[in-house]
mmCIF file of C-alpha atoms in Angstrom:
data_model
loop_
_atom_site.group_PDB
_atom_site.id
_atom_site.type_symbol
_atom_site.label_atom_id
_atom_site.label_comp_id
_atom_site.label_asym_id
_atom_site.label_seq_id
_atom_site.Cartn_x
_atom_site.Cartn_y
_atom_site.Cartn_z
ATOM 1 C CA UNK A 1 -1.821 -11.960 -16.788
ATOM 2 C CA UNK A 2 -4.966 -10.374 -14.801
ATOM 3 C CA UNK A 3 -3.732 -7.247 -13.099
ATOM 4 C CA UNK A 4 -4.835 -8.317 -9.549
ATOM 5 C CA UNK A 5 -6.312 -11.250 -7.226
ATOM 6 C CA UNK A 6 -9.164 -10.898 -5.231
ATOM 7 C CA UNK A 7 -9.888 -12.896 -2.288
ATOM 8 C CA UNK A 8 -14.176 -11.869 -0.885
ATOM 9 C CA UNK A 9 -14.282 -11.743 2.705
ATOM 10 C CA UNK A 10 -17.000 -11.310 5.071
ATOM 11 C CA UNK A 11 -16.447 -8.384 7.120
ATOM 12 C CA UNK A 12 -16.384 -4.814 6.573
ATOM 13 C CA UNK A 13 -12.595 -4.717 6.209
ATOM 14 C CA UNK A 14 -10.973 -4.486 2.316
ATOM 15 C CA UNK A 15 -7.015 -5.078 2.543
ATOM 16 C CA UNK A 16 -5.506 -3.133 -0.619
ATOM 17 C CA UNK A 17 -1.594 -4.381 -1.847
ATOM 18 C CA UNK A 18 -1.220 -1.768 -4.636
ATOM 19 C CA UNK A 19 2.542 -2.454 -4.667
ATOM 20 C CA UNK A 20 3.148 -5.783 -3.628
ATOM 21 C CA UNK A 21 3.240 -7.146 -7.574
ATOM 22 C CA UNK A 22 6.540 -8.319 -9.215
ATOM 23 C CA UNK A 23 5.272 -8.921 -12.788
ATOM 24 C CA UNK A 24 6.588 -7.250 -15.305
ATOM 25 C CA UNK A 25 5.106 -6.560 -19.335
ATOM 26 C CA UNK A 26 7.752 -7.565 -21.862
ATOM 27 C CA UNK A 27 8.112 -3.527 -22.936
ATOM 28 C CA UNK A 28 8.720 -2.806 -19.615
ATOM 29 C CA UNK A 29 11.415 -5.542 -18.739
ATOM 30 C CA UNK A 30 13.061 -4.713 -21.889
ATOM 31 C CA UNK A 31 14.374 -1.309 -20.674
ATOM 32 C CA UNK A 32 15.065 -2.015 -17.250
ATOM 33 C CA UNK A 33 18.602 -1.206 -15.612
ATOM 34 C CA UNK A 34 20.140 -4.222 -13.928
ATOM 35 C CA UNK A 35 19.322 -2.564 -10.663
ATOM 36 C CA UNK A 36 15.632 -1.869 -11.791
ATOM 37 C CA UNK A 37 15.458 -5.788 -12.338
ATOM 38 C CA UNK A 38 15.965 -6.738 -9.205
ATOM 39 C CA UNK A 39 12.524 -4.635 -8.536
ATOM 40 C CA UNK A 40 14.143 -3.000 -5.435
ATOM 41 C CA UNK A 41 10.864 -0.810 -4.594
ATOM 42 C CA UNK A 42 8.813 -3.728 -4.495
ATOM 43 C CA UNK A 43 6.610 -4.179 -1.363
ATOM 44 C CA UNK A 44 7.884 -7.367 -1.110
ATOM 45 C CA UNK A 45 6.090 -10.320 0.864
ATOM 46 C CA UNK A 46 3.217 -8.376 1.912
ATOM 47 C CA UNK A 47 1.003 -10.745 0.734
ATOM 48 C CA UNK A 48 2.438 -13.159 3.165
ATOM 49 C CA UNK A 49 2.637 -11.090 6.140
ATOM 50 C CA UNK A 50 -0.605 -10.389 5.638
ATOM 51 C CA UNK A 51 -1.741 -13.852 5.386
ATOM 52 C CA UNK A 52 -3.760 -14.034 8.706
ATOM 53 C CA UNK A 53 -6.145 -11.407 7.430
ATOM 54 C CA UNK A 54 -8.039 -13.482 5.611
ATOM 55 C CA UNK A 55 -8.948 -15.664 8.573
ATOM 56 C CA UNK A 56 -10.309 -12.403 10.097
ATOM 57 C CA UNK A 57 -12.865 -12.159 7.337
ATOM 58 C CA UNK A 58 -10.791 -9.747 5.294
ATOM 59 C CA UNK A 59 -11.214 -9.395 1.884
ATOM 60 C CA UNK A 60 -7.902 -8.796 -0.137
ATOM 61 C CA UNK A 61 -7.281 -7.009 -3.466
ATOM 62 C CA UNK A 62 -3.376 -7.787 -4.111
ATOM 63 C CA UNK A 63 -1.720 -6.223 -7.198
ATOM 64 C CA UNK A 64 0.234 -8.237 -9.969
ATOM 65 C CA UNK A 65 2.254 -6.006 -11.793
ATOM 66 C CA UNK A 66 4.775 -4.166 -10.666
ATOM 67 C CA UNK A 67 4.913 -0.879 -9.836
ATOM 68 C CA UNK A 68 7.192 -0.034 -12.651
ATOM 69 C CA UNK A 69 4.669 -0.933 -15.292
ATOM 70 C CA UNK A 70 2.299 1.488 -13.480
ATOM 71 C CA UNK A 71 2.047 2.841 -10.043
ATOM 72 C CA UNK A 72 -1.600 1.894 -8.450
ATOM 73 C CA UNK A 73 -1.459 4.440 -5.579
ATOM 74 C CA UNK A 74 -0.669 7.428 -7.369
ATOM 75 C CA UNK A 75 -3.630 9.703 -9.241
ATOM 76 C CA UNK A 76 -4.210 8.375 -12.900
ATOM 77 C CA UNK A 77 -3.026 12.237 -14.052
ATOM 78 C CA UNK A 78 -0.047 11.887 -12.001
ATOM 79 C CA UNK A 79 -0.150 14.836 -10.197
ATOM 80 C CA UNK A 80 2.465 14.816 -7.247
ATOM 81 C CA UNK A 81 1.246 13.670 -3.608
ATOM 82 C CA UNK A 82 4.168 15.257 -1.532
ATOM 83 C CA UNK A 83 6.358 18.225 -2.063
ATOM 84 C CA UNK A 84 9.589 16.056 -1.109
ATOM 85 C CA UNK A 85 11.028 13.746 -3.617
ATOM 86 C CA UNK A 86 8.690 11.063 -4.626
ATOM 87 C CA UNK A 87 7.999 8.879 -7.557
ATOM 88 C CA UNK A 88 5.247 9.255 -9.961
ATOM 89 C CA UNK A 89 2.156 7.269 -11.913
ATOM 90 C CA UNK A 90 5.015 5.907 -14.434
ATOM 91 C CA UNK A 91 8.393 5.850 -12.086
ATOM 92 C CA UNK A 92 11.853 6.838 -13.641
ATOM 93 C CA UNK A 93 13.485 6.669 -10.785
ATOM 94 C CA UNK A 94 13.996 4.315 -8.374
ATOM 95 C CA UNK A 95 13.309 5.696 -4.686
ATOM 96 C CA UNK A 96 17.238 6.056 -4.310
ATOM 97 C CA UNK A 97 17.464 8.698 -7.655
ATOM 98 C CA UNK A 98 18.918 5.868 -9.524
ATOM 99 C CA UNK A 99 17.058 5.400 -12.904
ATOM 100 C CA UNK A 100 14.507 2.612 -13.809
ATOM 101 C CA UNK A 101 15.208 2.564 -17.496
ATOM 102 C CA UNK A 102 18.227 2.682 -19.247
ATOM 103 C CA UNK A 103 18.742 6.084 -22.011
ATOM 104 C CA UNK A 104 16.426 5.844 -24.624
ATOM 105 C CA UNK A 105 14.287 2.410 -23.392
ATOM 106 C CA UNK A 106 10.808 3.557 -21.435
ATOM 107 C CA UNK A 107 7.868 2.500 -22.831
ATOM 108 C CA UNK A 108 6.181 4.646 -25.494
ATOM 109 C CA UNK A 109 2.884 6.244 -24.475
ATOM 110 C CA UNK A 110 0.979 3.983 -26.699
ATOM 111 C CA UNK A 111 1.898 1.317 -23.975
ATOM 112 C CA UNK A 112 1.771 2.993 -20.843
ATOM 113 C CA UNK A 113 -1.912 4.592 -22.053
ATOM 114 C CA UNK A 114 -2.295 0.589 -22.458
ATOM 115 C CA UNK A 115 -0.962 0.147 -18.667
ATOM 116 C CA UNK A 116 -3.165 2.990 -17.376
ATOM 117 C CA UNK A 117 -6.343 1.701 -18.980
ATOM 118 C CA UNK A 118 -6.216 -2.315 -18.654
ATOM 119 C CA UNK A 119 -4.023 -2.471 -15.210
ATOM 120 C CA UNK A 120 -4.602 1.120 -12.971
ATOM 121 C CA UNK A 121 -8.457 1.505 -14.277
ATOM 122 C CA UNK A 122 -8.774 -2.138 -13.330
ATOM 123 C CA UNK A 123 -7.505 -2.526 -9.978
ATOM 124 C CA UNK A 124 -9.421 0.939 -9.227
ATOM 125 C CA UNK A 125 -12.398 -0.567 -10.921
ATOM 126 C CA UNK A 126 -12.226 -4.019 -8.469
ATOM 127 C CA UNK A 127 -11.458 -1.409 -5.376
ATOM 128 C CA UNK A 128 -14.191 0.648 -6.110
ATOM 129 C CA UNK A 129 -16.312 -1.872 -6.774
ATOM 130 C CA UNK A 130 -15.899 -3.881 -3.440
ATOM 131 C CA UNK A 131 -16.151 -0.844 -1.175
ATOM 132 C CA UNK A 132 -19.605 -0.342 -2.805
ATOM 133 C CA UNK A 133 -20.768 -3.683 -2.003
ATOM 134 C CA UNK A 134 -19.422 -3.763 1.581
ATOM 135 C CA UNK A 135 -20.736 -0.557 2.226
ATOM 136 C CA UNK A 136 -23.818 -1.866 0.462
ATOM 137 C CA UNK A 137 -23.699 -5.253 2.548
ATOM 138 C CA UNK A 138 -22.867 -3.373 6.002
ATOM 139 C CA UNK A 139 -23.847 0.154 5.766
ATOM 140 C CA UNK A 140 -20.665 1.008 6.211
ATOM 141 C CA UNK A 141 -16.359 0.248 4.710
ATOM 142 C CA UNK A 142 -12.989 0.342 6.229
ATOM 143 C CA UNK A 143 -9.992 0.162 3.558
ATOM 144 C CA UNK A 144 -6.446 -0.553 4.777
ATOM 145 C CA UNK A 145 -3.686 0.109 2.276
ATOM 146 C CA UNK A 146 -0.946 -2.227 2.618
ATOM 147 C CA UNK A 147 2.963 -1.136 2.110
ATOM 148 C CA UNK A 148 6.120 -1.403 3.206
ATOM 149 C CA UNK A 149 9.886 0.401 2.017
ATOM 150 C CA UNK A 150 13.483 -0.034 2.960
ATOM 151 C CA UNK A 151 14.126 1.487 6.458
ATOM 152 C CA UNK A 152 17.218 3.936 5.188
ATOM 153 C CA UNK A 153 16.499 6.114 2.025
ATOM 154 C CA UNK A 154 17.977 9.373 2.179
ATOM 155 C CA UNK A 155 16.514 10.803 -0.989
ATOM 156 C CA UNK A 156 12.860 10.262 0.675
ATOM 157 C CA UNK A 157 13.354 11.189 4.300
ATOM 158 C CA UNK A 158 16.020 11.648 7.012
ATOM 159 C CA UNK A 159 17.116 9.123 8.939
ATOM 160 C CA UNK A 160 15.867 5.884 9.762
ATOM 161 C CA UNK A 161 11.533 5.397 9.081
ATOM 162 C CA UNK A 162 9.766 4.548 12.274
ATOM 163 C CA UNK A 163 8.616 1.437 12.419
ATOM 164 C CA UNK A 164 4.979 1.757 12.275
ATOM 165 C CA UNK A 165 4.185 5.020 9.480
ATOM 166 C CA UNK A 166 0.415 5.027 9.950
ATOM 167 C CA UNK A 167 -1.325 7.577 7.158
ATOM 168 C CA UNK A 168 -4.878 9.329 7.514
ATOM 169 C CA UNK A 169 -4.386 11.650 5.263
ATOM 170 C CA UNK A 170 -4.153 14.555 8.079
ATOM 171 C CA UNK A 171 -7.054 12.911 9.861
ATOM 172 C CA UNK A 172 -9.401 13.412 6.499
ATOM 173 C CA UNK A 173 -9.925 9.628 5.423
ATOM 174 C CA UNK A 174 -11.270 8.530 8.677
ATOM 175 C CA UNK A 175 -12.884 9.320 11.487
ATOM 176 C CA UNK A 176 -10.788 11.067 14.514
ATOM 177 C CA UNK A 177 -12.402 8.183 17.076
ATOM 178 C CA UNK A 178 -10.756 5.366 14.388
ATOM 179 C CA UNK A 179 -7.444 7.731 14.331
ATOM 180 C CA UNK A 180 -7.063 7.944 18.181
ATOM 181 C CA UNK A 181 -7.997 4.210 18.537
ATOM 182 C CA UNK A 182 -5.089 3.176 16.822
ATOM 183 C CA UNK A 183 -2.712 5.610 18.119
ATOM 184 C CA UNK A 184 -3.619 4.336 21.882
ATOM 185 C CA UNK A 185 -3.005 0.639 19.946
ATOM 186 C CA UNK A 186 0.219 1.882 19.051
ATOM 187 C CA UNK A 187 1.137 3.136 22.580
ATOM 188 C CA UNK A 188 0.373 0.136 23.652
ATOM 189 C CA UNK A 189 2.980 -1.722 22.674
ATOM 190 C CA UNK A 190 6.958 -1.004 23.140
ATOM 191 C CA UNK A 191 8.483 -3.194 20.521
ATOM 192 C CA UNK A 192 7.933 -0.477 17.676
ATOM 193 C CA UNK A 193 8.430 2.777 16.732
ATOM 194 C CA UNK A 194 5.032 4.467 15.351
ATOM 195 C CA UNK A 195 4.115 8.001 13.669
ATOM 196 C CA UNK A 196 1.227 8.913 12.630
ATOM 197 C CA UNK A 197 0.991 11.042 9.031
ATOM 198 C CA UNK A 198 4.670 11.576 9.433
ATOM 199 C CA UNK A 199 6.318 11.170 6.430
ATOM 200 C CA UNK A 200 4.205 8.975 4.991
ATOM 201 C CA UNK A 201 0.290 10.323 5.169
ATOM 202 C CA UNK A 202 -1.272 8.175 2.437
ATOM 203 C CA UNK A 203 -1.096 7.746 -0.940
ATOM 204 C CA UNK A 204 -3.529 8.343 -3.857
ATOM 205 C CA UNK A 205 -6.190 5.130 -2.494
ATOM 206 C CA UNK A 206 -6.516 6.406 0.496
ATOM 207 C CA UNK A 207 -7.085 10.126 -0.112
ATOM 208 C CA UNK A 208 -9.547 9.231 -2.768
ATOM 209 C CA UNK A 209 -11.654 6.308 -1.176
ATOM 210 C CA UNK A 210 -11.287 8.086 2.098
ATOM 211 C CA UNK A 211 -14.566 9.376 2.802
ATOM 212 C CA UNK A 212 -15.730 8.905 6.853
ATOM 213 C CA UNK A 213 -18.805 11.128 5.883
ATOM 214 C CA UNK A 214 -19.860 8.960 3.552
ATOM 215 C CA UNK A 215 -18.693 5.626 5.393
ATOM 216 C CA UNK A 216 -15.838 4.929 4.168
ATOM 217 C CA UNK A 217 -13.004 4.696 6.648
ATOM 218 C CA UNK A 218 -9.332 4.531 4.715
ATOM 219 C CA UNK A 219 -6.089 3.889 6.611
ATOM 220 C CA UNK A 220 -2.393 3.461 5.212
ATOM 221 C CA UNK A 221 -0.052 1.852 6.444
ATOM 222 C CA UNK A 222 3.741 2.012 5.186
ATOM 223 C CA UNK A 223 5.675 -0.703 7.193
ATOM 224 C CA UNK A 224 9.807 -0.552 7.722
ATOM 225 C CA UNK A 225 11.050 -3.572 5.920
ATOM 226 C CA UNK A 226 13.706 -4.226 7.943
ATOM 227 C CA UNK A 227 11.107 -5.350 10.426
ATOM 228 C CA UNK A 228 10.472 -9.038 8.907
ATOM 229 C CA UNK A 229 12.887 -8.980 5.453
ATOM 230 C CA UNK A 230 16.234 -8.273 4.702
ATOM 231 C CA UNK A 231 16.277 -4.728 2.746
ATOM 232 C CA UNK A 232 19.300 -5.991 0.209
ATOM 233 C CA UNK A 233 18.761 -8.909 -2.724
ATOM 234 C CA UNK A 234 17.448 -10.777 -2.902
ATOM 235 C CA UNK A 235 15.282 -9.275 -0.164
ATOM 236 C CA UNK A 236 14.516 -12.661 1.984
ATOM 237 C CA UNK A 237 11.816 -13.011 3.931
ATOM 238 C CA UNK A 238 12.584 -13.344 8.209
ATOM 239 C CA UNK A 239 10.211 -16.004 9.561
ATOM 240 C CA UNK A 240 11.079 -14.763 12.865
ATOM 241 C CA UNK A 241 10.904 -10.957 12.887
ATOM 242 C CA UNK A 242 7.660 -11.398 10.413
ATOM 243 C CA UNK A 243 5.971 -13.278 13.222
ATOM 244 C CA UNK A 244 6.505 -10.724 16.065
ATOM 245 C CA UNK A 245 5.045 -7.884 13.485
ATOM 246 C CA UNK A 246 2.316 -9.512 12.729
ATOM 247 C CA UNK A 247 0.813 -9.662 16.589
ATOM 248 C CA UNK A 248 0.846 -6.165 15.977
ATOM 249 C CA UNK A 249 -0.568 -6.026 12.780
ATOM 250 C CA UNK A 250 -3.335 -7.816 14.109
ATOM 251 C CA UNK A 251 -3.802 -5.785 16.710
ATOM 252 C CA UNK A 252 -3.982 -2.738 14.512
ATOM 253 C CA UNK A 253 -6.532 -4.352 11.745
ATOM 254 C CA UNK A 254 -8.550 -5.583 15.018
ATOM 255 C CA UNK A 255 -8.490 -2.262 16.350
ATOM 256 C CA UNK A 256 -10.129 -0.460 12.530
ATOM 257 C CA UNK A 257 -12.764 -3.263 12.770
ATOM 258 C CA UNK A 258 -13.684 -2.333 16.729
ATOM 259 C CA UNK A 259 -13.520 1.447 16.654
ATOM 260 C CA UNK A 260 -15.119 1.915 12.750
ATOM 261 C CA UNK A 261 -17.489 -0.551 14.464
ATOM 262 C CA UNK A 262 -18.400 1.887 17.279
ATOM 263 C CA UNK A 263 -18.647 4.717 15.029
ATOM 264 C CA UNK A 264 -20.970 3.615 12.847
ATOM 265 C CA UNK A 265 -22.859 1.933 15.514
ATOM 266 C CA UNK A 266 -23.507 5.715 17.116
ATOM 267 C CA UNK A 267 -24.609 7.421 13.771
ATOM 268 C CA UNK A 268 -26.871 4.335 13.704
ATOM 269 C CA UNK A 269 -28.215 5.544 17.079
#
């Protein structure tokens, strides 16, 4: 099993789906709890709601392992990216408390130093790797984490998520003209509920390839599920719903491509 797929655009614009793999190594299934195998924090059927992108000239890094055999978007020494509940580099938990493993069945470290080298290195390697070349190819590189999570989950935040939970990391991994662009491409539209770095600000990719002085324009984008899949097993996708959300998912990747655009086009100047 390689630990991602790669699809080379021809644009500026890298698509990153840390979380939307469902694979599983055979140490890992082994321990699972019967709720951890139905791989309930999956982001499931991103690759499929994002499947217009790559008409736009997006390229597409798409993870295949699960997130329970390592988790791509947190730092590789697992230090913690919120001070609210969370889940970590190796997850225990499921996002509900419930555990991933049952007593006495994780992985040893011998395998998960074996996950951290030849599956988190790797996709890090491949992400790295392409924003150097499209940064290299057109002086500049927008990255656009993918996600999406159930709508209702107490343990992580109150309530129900907005729709839309667009992540900048406090306005740090891009520049405030890309920022306000897509807030006024948010108020645009009525049919969703949007925050920007709400509860969700970004992960570990986009705090760490985030880097607008240096080109590199990062945005995350955590997406309520309920907004094109059903949020219970076995989590079916909504033809209907997923078509409305993606007019506005265009919108939003159009609207990184046009402002980064303008940006870069006045530092040029």
């Amino acid at each position: 099993m390689t630990p991602w797929l790669f699809h080379e655009g021809s644009t500026p614009l890298l698509i990153s789906m840390p979380h939307a793999g469902t694979s599983l190594t055979p140490e890992v299934e082994a321990g699972l709890t019967d709720r951890a195998r139905l791989l309930p924090d999956t982001d499931w059927h991103i690759p499929a709601l994002y499947a217009f992108a790559s008409a736009m000239g997006a390229s597409i890094l798409q993870a295949n392992y699960s997130r329970f055999v390592v988790d791509l978007n947190r730092p590789a020494d697992d230090t913690p990216l919120y001070q609210s509940a969370t889940t970590g580099l190796f997850p225990d938990t499921l996002f509900d408390g419930e555990p991933v493993f049952r007593p006495g069945q994780e992985p040893d470290k011998a395998h998960r130093a074996w996950c951290l080298e030849q599956v988190w290195q790797s996709y890090h390697q491949q992400l790295a790797d392409t924003l150097a070349a499209i940064k290299a190819r057109f002086g500049y590189a927008l990255l656009f984490d993918a996600h999406s999570i159930a709508s209702v989950i107490p343990r992580l935040f109150d309530g129900r998520l907005p729709d839309l939970n667009i992540g900048t990391n406090h306005g740090a991994s891009c520049a405030p003209a890309v920022s306000e662009a897509l807030r006024a491409c948010c108020e645009a539209q009525s049919a969703y509920t949007w925050v920007i770095n709400g509860r969700f600000k970004g992960g570990h990719i986009t705090r760490a390839y985030g880097d607008p002085a240096n080109h590199i324009h990062a945005v995350q984008l955590e997406l309520a599920q309920c907004n094109y899949m059903d949020e219970t097993p076995p989590f079916a996708w909504q033809e209907e719903r997923a078509a409305a959300l993606q007019q506005v998912l265009k919108s939003l990747l159009e609207t990184l491509v046009t402002s980064a655009r303008a940006v870069e086009e006045s530092h040029a100047r």
